[in-house]
Coordinates of C-alpha atoms and ligand atoms in Angstrom, one line a residue:
M512 CA 89.6 102.6 105.3
F513 CA 91.7 99.9 103.9
G514 CA 94.1 101.0 101.2
K515 CA 93.3 104.6 101.7
R516 CA 96.8 105.8 101.7
G517 CA 97.5 103.9 98.5
L518 CA 94.4 105.4 96.9
G519 CA 95.4 108.8 98.1
I520 CA 98.8 108.6 96.5
L521 CA 97.1 107.3 93.3
G522 CA 94.7 110.2 93.4
V523 CA 97.5 112.7 93.8
L524 CA 99.5 111.1 90.9
S525 CA 96.5 111.0 88.6
A526 CA 95.6 114.6 89.4
V527 CA 99.1 115.8 88.8
A528 CA 99.6 113.7 85.6
G529 CA 96.2 114.2 84.2
L530 CA 95.3 117.7 84.9
G531 CA 98.6 119.5 85.4
I532 CA 97.2 121.3 88.4
A533 CA 100.5 121.4 90.3
S534 CA 102.0 123.6 87.6
S535 CA 99.2 126.1 87.6
A536 CA 100.4 128.9 89.8
E537 CA 97.2 130.8 90.6
A538 CA 94.9 127.8 91.0
Q539 CA 94.3 126.5 94.4
P540 CA 94.7 122.7 94.7
V541 CA 91.7 120.9 93.4
V542 CA 90.9 118.4 96.0
G543 CA 88.0 116.1 96.8
V544 CA 87.3 115.1 93.2
P545 CA 86.7 111.6 92.2
H546 CA 89.5 109.8 90.3
D547 CA 89.8 106.6 88.3
W548 CA 89.7 103.3 90.1
Q549 CA 88.6 105.0 93.3
M550 CA 87.4 102.6 96.0
G551 CA 86.0 103.3 99.4
F552 CA 85.4 106.7 100.8
P553 CA 87.0 109.9 99.5
P554 CA 89.6 111.2 101.9
A555 CA 88.2 113.0 105.0
Y556 CA 88.6 116.8 104.9
T557 CA 86.6 117.6 108.0
P558 CA 86.5 116.3 111.6
V559 CA 83.0 115.0 111.0
M560 CA 84.2 112.9 108.0
S561 CA 87.1 111.5 109.9
R562 CA 84.7 110.3 112.5
V563 CA 82.3 108.9 109.9
E564 CA 85.2 106.9 108.5
S565 CA 86.2 105.6 112.0
L566 CA 82.7 104.5 112.6
H567 CA 82.6 102.8 109.3
D568 CA 85.8 101.0 110.0
L569 CA 84.5 99.8 113.3
L570 CA 81.2 98.6 111.7
L571 CA 83.2 96.9 108.9
V572 CA 85.1 94.8 111.5
I573 CA 81.8 93.9 113.4
I574 CA 79.8 92.9 110.3
S575 CA 82.8 90.9 108.9
L576 CA 83.1 88.9 112.1
I577 CA 79.3 88.3 112.2
S578 CA 79.3 87.2 108.6
L579 CA 82.2 84.9 109.1
F580 CA 80.6 83.4 112.2
V581 CA 77.2 82.8 110.4
A582 CA 78.9 81.4 107.3
A583 CA 80.9 79.0 109.5
L584 CA 77.8 77.9 111.4
L585 CA 76.0 77.3 108.1
I586 CA 78.8 75.3 106.6
Y587 CA 79.1 73.2 109.8
A588 CA 75.3 72.5 109.8
V589 CA 75.3 71.6 106.1
L590 CA 78.2 69.1 106.5
R591 CA 77.4 67.7 109.9
F592 CA 73.6 67.4 109.6
H593 CA 72.8 66.5 106.1
A594 CA 70.4 63.5 105.7
S595 CA 73.0 60.8 105.0
R596 CA 75.1 61.6 108.0
N597 CA 72.3 62.4 110.4
P598 CA 69.3 60.2 109.4
S599 CA 67.3 60.8 112.6
P600 CA 67.0 64.5 113.5
T601 CA 67.3 65.6 117.1
Q602 CA 64.0 66.2 118.9
T603 CA 65.5 69.0 121.1
T604 CA 63.2 72.1 121.2
H605 CA 64.7 74.2 124.0
N606 CA 68.1 75.1 125.3
T607 CA 68.1 77.8 127.9
F608 CA 71.8 78.6 127.6
L609 CA 71.6 79.0 123.8
E610 CA 68.5 81.1 124.0
I611 CA 70.0 83.5 126.5
A612 CA 73.2 83.6 124.4
W613 CA 71.5 84.4 121.1
T614 CA 69.4 87.1 122.8
V615 CA 72.1 88.8 124.8
T616 CA 74.9 88.8 122.3
P617 CA 73.0 90.7 119.6
I618 CA 71.9 93.2 122.3
L619 CA 75.5 93.7 123.3
I620 CA 76.6 94.1 119.7
L621 CA 73.9 96.7 119.1
V622 CA 74.9 98.6 122.2
I623 CA 78.5 98.6 121.0
I624 CA 77.3 100.0 117.7
A625 CA 74.8 102.5 119.1
I626 CA 77.2 104.3 121.5
P627 CA 79.6 105.7 118.8
S628 CA 76.8 106.0 116.4
F629 CA 74.8 108.4 118.6
R630 CA 77.9 110.2 119.7
L631 CA 78.7 111.0 116.0
L632 CA 75.1 111.9 115.3
Y633 CA 75.1 114.6 118.0
Y634 CA 78.6 115.7 117.1
S635 CA 77.6 116.4 113.5
D636 CA 74.2 117.8 114.3
K637 CA 74.9 121.2 115.7
A638 CA 77.9 123.5 115.4
V639 CA 79.7 124.4 118.6
D640 CA 80.7 128.1 118.6
P641 CA 80.5 128.7 114.8
A642 CA 82.2 131.8 113.5
F643 CA 79.3 132.5 111.1
T644 CA 76.4 131.0 109.2
V645 CA 76.0 130.2 105.5
K646 CA 72.5 129.6 104.4
V647 CA 72.4 127.1 101.5
V648 CA 69.3 127.3 99.3
G649 CA 68.5 124.7 96.7
H650 CA 66.8 126.0 93.5
Q651 CA 65.5 124.4 90.3
W652 CA 68.4 123.8 89.4
Y653 CA 71.3 125.5 91.1
W654 CA 72.4 126.5 94.5
S655 CA 72.6 129.9 96.2
Y656 CA 74.6 130.8 99.3
E657 CA 73.5 133.6 101.7
Y658 CA 76.0 135.2 104.1
P659 CA 73.7 136.7 106.8
D660 CA 76.6 137.5 109.1
Q661 CA 78.5 139.4 106.4
G662 CA 75.8 141.8 105.4
N663 CA 73.5 139.3 103.8
F664 CA 74.7 139.1 100.3
V665 CA 73.9 136.1 98.1
V666 CA 76.1 134.1 95.8
E667 CA 74.4 132.2 93.0
S668 CA 76.2 129.0 92.1
R669 CA 75.3 127.7 88.7
I670 CA 77.0 125.0 86.6
L671 CA 79.4 126.2 83.9
S672 CA 78.7 125.1 80.4
E673 CA 81.4 122.6 79.1
E674 CA 82.8 125.4 76.8
D675 CA 83.1 127.8 79.7
R676 CA 84.6 125.2 82.0
Q677 CA 87.4 124.4 79.5
K678 CA 88.0 128.1 79.1
L679 CA 87.7 129.3 82.8
K680 CA 88.3 126.3 85.0
P681 CA 90.0 123.5 83.1
Q682 CA 91.4 122.0 86.3
V683 CA 87.9 121.2 87.5
P684 CA 86.4 117.9 86.2
R685 CA 83.5 118.0 83.7
L686 CA 80.1 118.6 85.3
L687 CA 81.6 119.8 88.6
A688 CA 82.6 123.4 87.7
V689 CA 80.3 126.2 88.8
G690 CA 80.5 129.9 88.0
E691 CA 80.8 131.0 91.7
E692 CA 81.7 128.7 94.5
M693 CA 80.7 128.9 98.2
V694 CA 83.7 130.6 99.7
I695 CA 84.8 130.0 103.3
P696 CA 87.9 130.6 105.4
K697 CA 90.0 127.6 106.3
G698 CA 90.0 126.1 109.8
T699 CA 86.8 127.9 110.8
T700 CA 83.7 126.3 112.1
I701 CA 80.8 127.3 109.9
R702 CA 77.2 126.6 110.5
I703 CA 75.3 125.5 107.4
I704 CA 71.6 126.1 107.4
G705 CA 69.9 124.5 104.4
T706 CA 66.6 125.0 102.8
S707 CA 65.0 124.9 99.4
E708 CA 63.3 127.5 97.3
V709 CA 59.6 127.9 97.9
I710 CA 58.0 128.3 94.5
Q711 CA 54.5 129.9 94.4
G712 CA 51.9 127.5 93.3
S713 CA 54.2 124.5 93.3
P714 CA 55.4 122.2 96.0
G715 CA 59.0 123.0 95.0
S716 CA 61.6 120.3 95.3
M717 CA 63.9 118.9 97.8
H718 CA 67.6 118.8 97.1
G719 CA 70.6 117.3 98.9
W720 CA 73.6 119.5 99.7
T721 CA 76.3 116.8 99.9
V722 CA 80.0 117.3 99.7
W723 CA 82.1 114.1 99.7
G724 CA 84.9 114.3 102.1
F725 CA 83.1 116.9 104.3
G726 CA 80.8 114.3 105.9
I727 CA 77.8 116.5 105.3
K728 CA 74.6 115.5 103.5
K729 CA 71.8 117.9 104.2
T730 CA 68.5 117.3 102.6
V731 CA 67.0 120.7 102.0
I732 CA 63.3 121.1 102.0
P733 CA 61.0 124.0 101.0
G734 CA 59.8 125.8 104.1
R735 CA 62.1 124.0 106.5
L736 CA 65.6 124.6 107.8
N737 CA 68.2 121.9 108.3
E738 CA 71.4 122.5 110.1
G739 CA 74.9 121.1 109.9
W740 CA 78.4 122.3 110.1
I741 CA 81.8 122.2 108.4
N742 CA 85.3 123.0 109.4
V743 CA 87.9 122.5 106.6
P744 CA 91.5 122.9 107.7
E745 CA 93.1 122.9 104.2
E746 CA 92.7 125.4 101.4
G747 CA 91.4 124.2 98.1
Y748 CA 88.5 123.6 95.8
Y749 CA 86.1 120.9 97.0
F750 CA 83.2 119.4 95.2
G751 CA 79.8 117.8 95.8
Q752 CA 76.6 117.1 94.0
C753 CA 72.9 117.3 94.7
S754 CA 72.1 114.0 96.3
Q755 CA 68.3 114.1 96.2
I756 CA 66.6 113.4 92.9
C757 CA 65.0 116.7 92.4
G758 CA 63.9 116.9 88.8
Q759 CA 65.2 117.2 85.2
N760 CA 68.4 119.0 85.9
H761 CA 69.3 117.1 89.1
S762 CA 72.6 116.0 87.6
F763 CA 73.6 119.5 86.7
M764 CA 73.7 121.3 90.0
P765 CA 77.1 120.5 91.3
I766 CA 78.4 122.0 94.6
G767 CA 81.7 123.9 94.6
V768 CA 83.3 125.0 97.8
R769 CA 86.4 127.2 97.8
V770 CA 88.4 127.2 101.1
V771 CA 90.7 130.1 101.3
S772 CA 92.8 132.0 103.9
Q773 CA 91.0 134.4 106.3
D774 CA 92.6 137.3 104.5
E775 CA 91.5 136.2 101.1
F776 CA 88.0 135.5 102.5
N777 CA 87.8 139.0 103.9
K778 CA 88.8 140.4 100.5
W779 CA 86.2 138.3 98.8
V780 CA 83.5 139.5 101.3
E781 CA 84.4 143.1 100.6
Q782 CA 84.1 142.5 96.9
K783 CA 80.7 140.8 97.3
K784 CA 79.4 143.5 99.5
K785 CA 80.5 146.2 97.1
A786 CA 78.9 144.3 94.2
A787 CA 75.7 144.0 96.2
G788 CA 75.7 147.7 97.1
L789 CA 76.1 147.0 100.8
L790 CA 79.0 149.3 101.2
P791 CA 78.6 153.1 101.3
D792 CA 80.8 154.9 98.9
G793 CA 83.9 156.2 100.7
P794 CA 86.8 154.7 102.5
P795 CA 86.8 151.0 102.6
Q796 CA 85.5 149.5 105.9
G797 CA 87.4 147.1 108.1
P798 CA 87.3 143.4 107.9
P799 CA 83.8 141.8 108.2
K800 CA 82.7 140.7 111.7
T801 CA 82.9 137.0 111.9
D802 CA 82.0 136.5 115.5
V803 CA 78.3 137.5 115.5
A804 CA 76.9 134.1 115.0
S805 CA 75.2 134.2 118.4
A806 CA 73.1 137.1 117.2
H807 CA 71.8 135.0 114.3
S808 CA 70.4 131.9 115.9
P809 CA 68.4 130.0 113.3
A810 CA 64.7 130.6 113.3
N811 CA 63.7 127.1 114.1
R812 CA 65.6 126.7 117.3
Ligands
LIG1389 CU1 68.7 119.1 93.4

């Protein structure tokens, strides 16, 4: 992306100057939030997003060249063939070379676009060897995250009121703070299975689980499972928003993802399991198993 580095520096500067995050000792870095004068894509935080940006850059070059070529032809035609300079139009109706050229060239261009495009589509489609699965469920109007491989506890992720945000998470921009984030360990491939709440007697609503910078945008649909994956190498708070117009509180169901170290994640899992009554009273158990994904293949495969 052109100017990405400059924008990145701008982003860091505005974050440090405006929010004072750097000085806050306990807070993880807040990354992946929009900032003033942002242009282009957010920085890429996952391998999928890096590839999305590369494909975008390739397409940008191709469409720019095509646009310039078409514009040049148009300008030439307007200047060279207007009525005063070209009073008797040519009667030519066929030109074999031209016809082959304008058929074959677009085909070649489409093939050049299709190869990396399909490659990326399949790359982002299914996780290879995920450590575990998180099931994302869209509700009216909040998100919940289920951790089937860690004992099946559920985290409900609801937006914080503006008052609570200022009190509890002032480093997070307005309308993006949630009470509880999805928590994942860094540098770990995680399968995301997305669906939407089935509401009795109602068609329910679709939502879009989209995190900028992760290159993931899963439309979640009642009664269906959609799959994707993320692997975030850097710790931090990351954000997204529902990207499918889903009803009156569509704008108030932000997505918060907290990426932590494996140790911290294990501790968090213990806490959640305890709170959910999944641990028997007694000595604390060992770290949660994170390599049992194969035992939990999604139902729709
Ligand atoms: Cu929604």
